[in-house]
Amino acid sequence: MNGVNMIHIEDEIFLKKKFDFDKLKSFDFSIVDNKYIYTEDFMDSNFKAVIEISDVLKGKVIDNFSNEEYMPLRIESFDGDFVCRVRDAYKDILKRIADICCTDVFFADDQANRITNRIFQTYGVKPDFPWKDDNGVFRHLDNNKWFSLIMYVKWNALLKDGNTRMVNIMNLKSEEHYDIDGIYPAYHMNHKSWISLALDDTLSDSLIMELVSKSYNLTRKKRRK
């Protein structure tokens, strides 16, 4: 539709999610022609959600009265009460699938994702992506201040050696400087008070989490005396 802003609801819900196909089966997805397919009636059975997962995820909402796809759902300028209720109900179905059948895959490197999960388990914080790219910020829940930032950069950003291989790095606030492989002066932040860690398994998860804890405490909300 030329000149019409289309809403890509599935991309929004499943951003940085990875499907667990065993869980899809438990959720009552059926396998048809090597595709996982799930259908669910909603809005008093006036509409049907059809979710199809193969190499890519596709979703559509069928108007059960006309048996045609309900396109107002996709058009940004359609913001009346009824359309919004249909849209929200469809999103609820997708969110339920995401919560039950997916794991979070925020970053490229395995260690970056492991550390992200440990931060969530410890502090209840997940990264947000304010620049709509692969750089994720971890913030305190009470004051919104950063205590960590994971970026995806070329090794050259740290080593200045021309190496163009990509790696996830983590910036943390620190009162100390370290002469350890895997820890460097902070990329893109103040070298005096921040450090960068390579998340390529050079450092152990436990050491990284010790440094995360220090950064968390250094940036936490100060209590009044």
PDB file of N, CA, C and O in Angstrom, residues 33 45 152:
ATOM      1  N   ASP A  33       3.758 -29.102   6.357  1.00  0.00           N
ATOM      2  CA  ASP A  33       4.741 -28.776   5.303  1.00  0.00           C
ATOM      3  C   ASP A  33       5.980 -28.090   5.885  1.00  0.00           C
ATOM      4  O   ASP A  33       6.465 -27.067   5.384  1.00  0.00           O
ATOM      5  N   SER A  45     -14.677 -14.736  19.097  1.00  0.00           N
ATOM      6  CA  SER A  45     -14.607 -15.553  17.865  1.00  0.00           C
ATOM      7  C   SER A  45     -14.918 -14.763  16.598  1.00  0.00           C
ATOM      8  O   SER A  45     -15.165 -15.355  15.544  1.00  0.00           O
ATOM      9  N   TYR A 152      28.404  -3.650  20.225  1.00  0.00           N
ATOM     10  CA  TYR A 152      28.943  -4.570  19.225  1.00  0.00           C
ATOM     11  C   TYR A 152      29.892  -3.754  18.358  1.00  0.00           C
ATOM     12  O   TYR A 152      29.460  -2.901  17.573  1.00  0.00           O
TER      13      TYR A 152
END
